[in-house]
Short mmCIF file of C-alpha atoms in Angstrom, two decimals:
data_model
loop_
_atom_site.label_atom_id
_atom_site.label_comp_id
_atom_site.label_asym_id
_atom_site.label_seq_id
_atom_site.Cartn_x
_atom_site.Cartn_y
_atom_site.Cartn_z
CA UNK A 280 193.27 202.64 157.04
CA UNK A 281 192.83 206.12 155.42
CA UNK A 282 190.70 209.18 156.25
CA UNK A 283 188.07 210.23 153.77
CA UNK A 284 189.54 213.78 153.73
CA UNK A 285 192.92 212.50 152.57
CA UNK A 286 194.66 213.64 155.76
CA UNK A 287 197.36 211.35 157.14
CA UNK A 288 196.49 209.11 160.06
CA UNK A 289 199.38 210.47 162.08
CA UNK A 290 197.89 214.03 161.93
CA UNK A 291 194.43 212.99 163.15
CA UNK A 292 195.24 212.99 166.91
CA UNK A 293 196.64 216.55 166.61
CA UNK A 294 193.49 217.73 164.83
CA UNK A 295 191.23 216.07 167.40
CA UNK A 296 193.14 217.64 170.29
CA UNK A 297 193.09 221.05 168.62
CA UNK A 298 189.36 220.83 167.93
CA UNK A 299 188.56 219.86 171.54
CA UNK A 300 190.84 222.57 172.89
CA UNK A 301 189.23 225.25 170.71
CA UNK A 302 185.75 224.06 171.69
CA UNK A 303 186.62 224.32 175.36
CA UNK A 304 187.96 227.84 174.89
CA UNK A 305 184.80 228.88 172.99
CA UNK A 306 182.49 227.40 175.62
CA UNK A 307 184.46 229.01 178.43
CA UNK A 308 184.25 232.40 176.74
CA UNK A 309 180.45 232.17 176.57
CA UNK A 310 179.96 231.33 180.29
CA UNK A 311 179.80 234.35 182.63
CA UNK A 312 180.83 233.35 186.14
CA UNK A 313 179.18 234.87 189.22
CA UNK A 314 180.71 238.16 190.29
CA UNK A 315 181.26 236.94 193.83
CA UNK A 316 183.18 233.84 192.76
CA UNK A 317 185.98 235.38 190.65
CA UNK A 318 187.27 238.94 190.50
CA UNK A 319 186.44 240.75 187.27
CA UNK A 320 190.04 241.38 186.20
CA UNK A 321 191.14 237.78 186.83
CA UNK A 322 188.04 236.38 185.12
CA UNK A 323 188.63 238.50 182.03
CA UNK A 324 192.29 237.48 181.90
CA UNK A 325 191.37 233.79 182.23
CA UNK A 326 188.43 233.84 179.78
CA UNK A 327 189.58 236.15 177.02
CA UNK A 328 191.70 234.30 174.41
CA UNK A 329 194.86 235.93 173.14
CA UNK A 330 194.42 237.51 169.70
CA UNK A 331 197.92 236.38 168.81
CA UNK A 332 197.09 232.67 169.31
CA UNK A 333 197.31 230.72 165.98
CA UNK A 334 194.09 229.34 164.55
CA UNK A 335 194.79 225.59 164.54
CA UNK A 336 191.58 224.85 162.60
CA UNK A 337 192.24 227.34 159.84
CA UNK A 338 191.57 225.77 156.42
CA UNK A 339 189.98 222.61 157.92
CA UNK A 340 186.33 221.79 157.31
CA UNK A 341 185.37 220.09 160.57
CA UNK A 342 182.10 218.82 159.13
CA UNK A 343 184.00 216.69 156.61
CA UNK A 344 186.19 214.86 159.14
CA UNK A 345 185.41 211.13 159.33
CA UNK A 346 185.10 210.59 163.10
CA UNK A 347 184.04 206.96 162.56
CA UNK A 348 187.71 206.08 162.10
CA UNK A 349 188.07 206.39 165.88
CA UNK A 350 185.41 203.71 166.49
CA UNK A 351 187.88 200.80 166.88
CA UNK A 352 187.18 198.33 169.64
CA UNK A 353 189.57 195.89 171.30
CA UNK A 354 188.21 193.01 169.22
CA UNK A 355 189.34 194.69 166.00
CA UNK A 356 192.85 195.19 167.36
CA UNK A 357 192.95 191.52 168.37
CA UNK A 358 191.93 190.50 164.85
CA UNK A 359 194.74 192.60 163.37
CA UNK A 360 197.30 191.04 165.72
CA UNK A 361 196.07 187.52 164.95
CA UNK A 362 196.25 188.19 161.20
CA UNK A 363 199.88 189.33 161.52
CA UNK A 364 200.77 186.18 163.48
CA UNK A 365 199.13 183.98 160.84
CA UNK A 366 201.05 185.76 158.09
CA UNK A 367 204.35 185.27 159.94
CA UNK A 368 203.59 181.58 160.50
CA UNK A 369 202.73 181.12 156.82
CA UNK A 370 206.01 182.75 155.78
CA UNK A 371 207.92 180.53 158.20
CA UNK A 372 206.22 177.37 156.94
CA UNK A 373 206.75 178.27 153.29
CA UNK A 374 209.41 176.96 150.95
CA UNK A 375 212.95 177.50 152.18
CA UNK A 376 215.54 177.69 149.39
CA UNK A 377 219.33 177.74 149.61
CA UNK A 378 222.00 177.58 146.92
CA UNK A 379 225.79 177.17 147.03
CA UNK A 380 228.28 177.13 144.16
CA UNK A 381 230.41 174.00 143.71
CA UNK A 382 234.02 173.96 142.57
CA UNK A 383 233.12 172.15 139.31
CA UNK A 384 230.80 174.94 138.16
CA UNK A 385 227.52 173.36 139.26
CA UNK A 386 225.26 174.60 142.06
CA UNK A 387 224.00 172.73 145.11
CA UNK A 388 220.35 173.66 145.59
CA UNK A 389 218.32 172.65 148.64
CA UNK A 390 214.63 173.21 149.21
CA UNK A 391 212.46 172.17 152.12
CA UNK A 392 208.97 172.85 153.42
CA UNK A 393 207.14 172.12 156.65
CA UNK A 394 204.14 169.84 156.17
CA UNK A 395 202.81 169.56 159.71
CA UNK A 396 203.88 171.12 163.01
CA UNK A 397 202.35 168.28 165.05
CA UNK A 398 205.26 165.90 164.48
CA UNK A 399 207.56 168.46 162.83
CA UNK A 400 207.04 166.77 159.46
CA UNK A 401 209.10 168.14 156.57
CA UNK A 402 209.70 167.37 152.91
CA UNK A 403 212.44 168.59 150.63
CA UNK A 404 214.91 167.93 147.86
CA UNK A 405 218.69 168.16 147.47
CA UNK A 406 219.76 168.88 143.90
CA UNK A 407 222.94 169.41 141.93
CA UNK A 408 222.19 171.76 139.04
CA UNK A 409 224.73 171.92 136.22
CA UNK A 410 224.66 175.00 134.02
CA UNK A 411 224.85 174.66 130.25
CA UNK A 412 228.06 176.17 128.79
CA UNK A 413 227.28 179.18 126.62
CA UNK A 414 230.65 179.55 124.91
CA UNK A 415 233.39 177.22 123.80
CA UNK A 416 235.70 178.58 126.50
CA UNK A 417 233.15 177.71 129.21
CA UNK A 418 232.77 174.21 127.73
CA UNK A 419 236.53 173.60 127.79
CA UNK A 420 236.83 175.03 131.32
CA UNK A 421 234.10 172.75 132.67
CA UNK A 422 235.63 169.69 131.02
CA UNK A 423 239.06 170.56 132.40
CA UNK A 424 237.63 170.94 135.90
CA UNK A 425 235.73 167.62 135.76
CA UNK A 426 238.40 165.41 134.20
CA UNK A 427 237.19 165.76 130.62
CA UNK A 428 233.49 165.30 131.39
CA UNK A 429 230.68 167.77 131.83
CA UNK A 430 228.99 167.95 135.26
CA UNK A 431 225.57 166.30 135.29
CA UNK A 432 222.46 167.43 137.13
CA UNK A 433 221.11 165.10 139.81
CA UNK A 434 218.86 165.19 142.82
CA UNK A 435 217.16 163.29 145.61
CA UNK A 436 213.87 163.81 147.45
CA UNK A 437 213.42 163.25 151.17
CA UNK A 438 210.82 163.32 153.92
CA UNK A 439 211.46 163.56 157.67
CA UNK A 440 209.48 163.73 160.89
CA UNK A 441 210.21 163.92 164.61
CA UNK A 442 207.84 162.00 166.86
CA UNK A 443 207.67 161.73 170.67
CA UNK A 444 209.63 159.02 172.49
CA UNK A 445 208.54 156.32 174.91
CA UNK A 446 208.47 157.84 178.37
CA UNK A 447 211.79 157.66 180.19
CA UNK A 448 213.35 155.19 177.73
CA UNK A 449 214.05 157.79 175.02
CA UNK A 450 212.95 161.38 174.41
CA UNK A 451 212.10 161.49 170.71
CA UNK A 452 212.11 159.45 167.51
CA UNK A 453 213.43 160.84 164.22
CA UNK A 454 212.33 159.16 160.96
CA UNK A 455 213.70 159.93 157.49
CA UNK A 456 213.23 158.51 154.00
CA UNK A 457 215.27 159.47 150.93
CA UNK A 458 214.99 158.51 147.24
CA UNK A 459 217.54 159.19 144.49
CA UNK A 460 215.95 158.18 141.15
CA UNK A 461 219.05 158.90 139.09
CA UNK A 462 221.30 156.62 141.12
CA UNK A 463 218.48 154.12 141.79
CA UNK A 464 219.07 154.40 145.53
CA UNK A 465 216.69 154.71 148.46
CA UNK A 466 217.08 154.83 152.23
CA UNK A 467 214.73 154.55 155.18
CA UNK A 468 216.02 155.18 158.70
CA UNK A 469 214.95 155.87 162.26
CA UNK A 470 216.84 157.22 165.27
CA UNK A 471 216.05 156.98 168.98
CA UNK A 472 217.37 159.97 170.93
CA UNK A 473 217.80 160.38 174.68
CA UNK A 474 219.13 163.55 176.39
CA UNK A 475 220.47 163.47 179.95
CA UNK A 476 221.56 166.65 181.80
CA UNK A 477 224.84 166.12 183.64
CA UNK A 478 225.04 169.56 185.27
CA UNK A 479 223.74 173.08 184.76
CA UNK A 480 225.93 173.67 181.69
CA UNK A 481 226.69 170.11 180.53
CA UNK A 482 224.40 167.60 178.82
CA UNK A 483 224.75 164.12 177.31
CA UNK A 484 222.83 163.00 174.20
CA UNK A 485 222.62 159.30 173.32
CA UNK A 486 221.45 158.21 169.87
CA UNK A 487 220.81 154.81 168.28
CA UNK A 488 220.11 154.74 164.56
CA UNK A 489 218.85 152.01 162.23
CA UNK A 490 218.57 152.25 158.45
CA UNK A 491 217.96 150.20 155.31
CA UNK A 492 219.77 151.16 152.11
CA UNK A 493 218.49 149.80 148.81
CA UNK A 494 220.34 149.81 145.49
CA UNK A 495 218.64 148.86 142.21
CA UNK A 496 215.11 148.71 140.84
CA UNK A 497 212.17 146.39 141.36
CA UNK A 498 211.41 143.96 138.55
CA UNK A 499 208.63 145.02 136.17
CA UNK A 500 206.78 142.96 133.57
CA UNK A 501 209.23 142.36 130.76
CA UNK A 502 212.05 144.12 132.61
CA UNK A 503 214.38 142.34 134.97
CA UNK A 504 215.23 143.95 138.29
CA UNK A 505 218.11 143.60 140.67
CA UNK A 506 217.97 144.84 144.25
CA UNK A 507 220.69 144.91 146.88
CA UNK A 508 219.90 145.86 150.48
CA UNK A 509 222.31 146.96 153.17
CA UNK A 510 221.29 147.13 156.84
CA UNK A 511 223.18 149.58 159.04
CA UNK A 512 223.17 150.57 162.68
CA UNK A 513 225.05 153.34 164.44
CA UNK A 514 225.50 154.40 168.05
CA UNK A 515 226.79 157.74 169.29
CA UNK A 516 227.23 159.74 172.48
CA UNK A 517 227.57 163.53 172.45
CA UNK A 518 228.65 165.73 175.35
CA UNK A 519 227.79 169.42 175.05
CA UNK A 520 229.36 172.19 177.17
CA UNK A 521 227.00 175.15 176.95
CA UNK A 522 229.29 177.78 178.51
CA UNK A 523 232.20 177.19 176.12
CA UNK A 524 230.16 176.19 173.05
CA UNK A 525 232.06 172.91 172.77
CA UNK A 526 230.64 169.50 171.85
CA UNK A 527 232.48 166.15 171.72
CA UNK A 528 231.07 163.10 169.91
CA UNK A 529 232.11 159.45 169.95
CA UNK A 530 230.34 156.73 167.96
CA UNK A 531 230.52 153.53 165.99
CA UNK A 532 228.82 152.08 162.90
CA UNK A 533 228.13 148.51 161.76
CA UNK A 534 226.65 147.41 158.42
CA UNK A 535 226.02 144.12 156.63
CA UNK A 536 228.76 144.94 154.11
CA UNK A 537 231.40 145.24 156.85
CA UNK A 538 232.46 142.60 159.36
CA UNK A 539 233.46 144.94 162.17
CA UNK A 540 232.48 148.10 163.98
CA UNK A 541 233.90 151.31 162.50
CA UNK A 542 234.66 153.90 165.17
CA UNK A 543 234.49 157.66 164.82
CA UNK A 544 235.47 160.59 167.03
CA UNK A 545 234.64 164.25 166.47
CA UNK A 546 234.54 167.67 168.12
CA UNK A 547 232.90 171.00 167.37
CA UNK A 548 233.76 174.43 168.71
CA UNK A 549 231.69 177.59 168.42
CA UNK A 550 234.07 180.51 167.85
CA UNK A 551 231.53 183.34 167.96
CA UNK A 552 228.01 184.04 166.74
CA UNK A 553 227.04 181.73 163.84
CA UNK A 554 230.62 180.54 163.17
CA UNK A 555 231.75 177.03 164.13
CA UNK A 556 234.76 174.80 163.47
CA UNK A 557 234.44 171.00 163.52
CA UNK A 558 236.79 168.08 162.99
CA UNK A 559 236.46 164.31 162.93
CA UNK A 560 238.59 161.17 162.69
CA UNK A 561 237.01 157.86 161.67
CA UNK A 562 237.82 154.37 160.47
CA UNK A 563 236.87 153.08 157.01
CA UNK A 564 236.10 149.57 155.78
CA UNK A 565 239.36 149.59 153.77
CA UNK A 566 241.39 150.15 156.93
CA UNK A 567 242.42 153.73 156.20
CA UNK A 568 241.71 156.64 158.55
CA UNK A 569 239.33 159.31 157.33
CA UNK A 570 240.10 162.81 158.65
CA UNK A 571 238.18 166.02 158.08
CA UNK A 572 238.25 169.61 159.32
CA UNK A 573 235.51 172.06 158.37
CA UNK A 574 234.39 175.57 159.28
CA UNK A 575 230.83 176.74 158.91
CA UNK A 576 228.74 179.90 159.06
CA UNK A 577 224.98 179.80 159.55
CA UNK A 578 222.61 182.74 159.63
CA UNK A 579 218.81 182.79 159.68
CA UNK A 580 216.65 185.85 159.02
#
């Protein structure tokens, strides 16, 4: 909002106060009080302005001030506040991009967007973007890093939503679908989640997951198709200690390609703000033990 005189908005309150103050002084100087009410010397001292006082309205044409700028009601202020909230919500629900460099020279790019806040529905894509070598030295370096081959670009699209649970049986239901056209893979899964508080600073989260993994393409006219499906279920229990920032997870997984449950144990520790360290130990279908230790940093702004 700008004044028609070109004066800054921050100077308007000072000008208004100065104008009112000068008007009061002028009006007071024109009123002659009764002689019996105030002594003559005191009245003259109180009414006569000091000649040394600065003229705060010097160089200002009062008739050109736009006093309508002060006519702002509470409804207008509410509209401004609501518009700012809508703008913040739109920025939050917009596309969220992230990119990380891989060791082989490619970049891992992730993008997601909120579709609906009712069920926390989201869509997104996870991509591996390989850069084209610009010089012969870059070409040789990329081939040396990737075992003689150039890194290839790939990607998968996904959609996810979180729905309410079924009363006291479970708290919420998480559904996710993912499609990888390049690898001819797709996955549809659902998880039932139940949280139980154990104490003021300790909670237990139980989760049962079910998924269908499909490999191959559907047959088309004139083109043969071959589809393989794998059904998988997993169960996990997670204990979270809020005071120490520690969480411990134990779970197991069973699929149609394996003939036994594969167990997994993990722990995560929050070191300080936004920095965590996690480790896990799990069984594999080949009988070997899979171990991992990772550290992560996450910051949102």
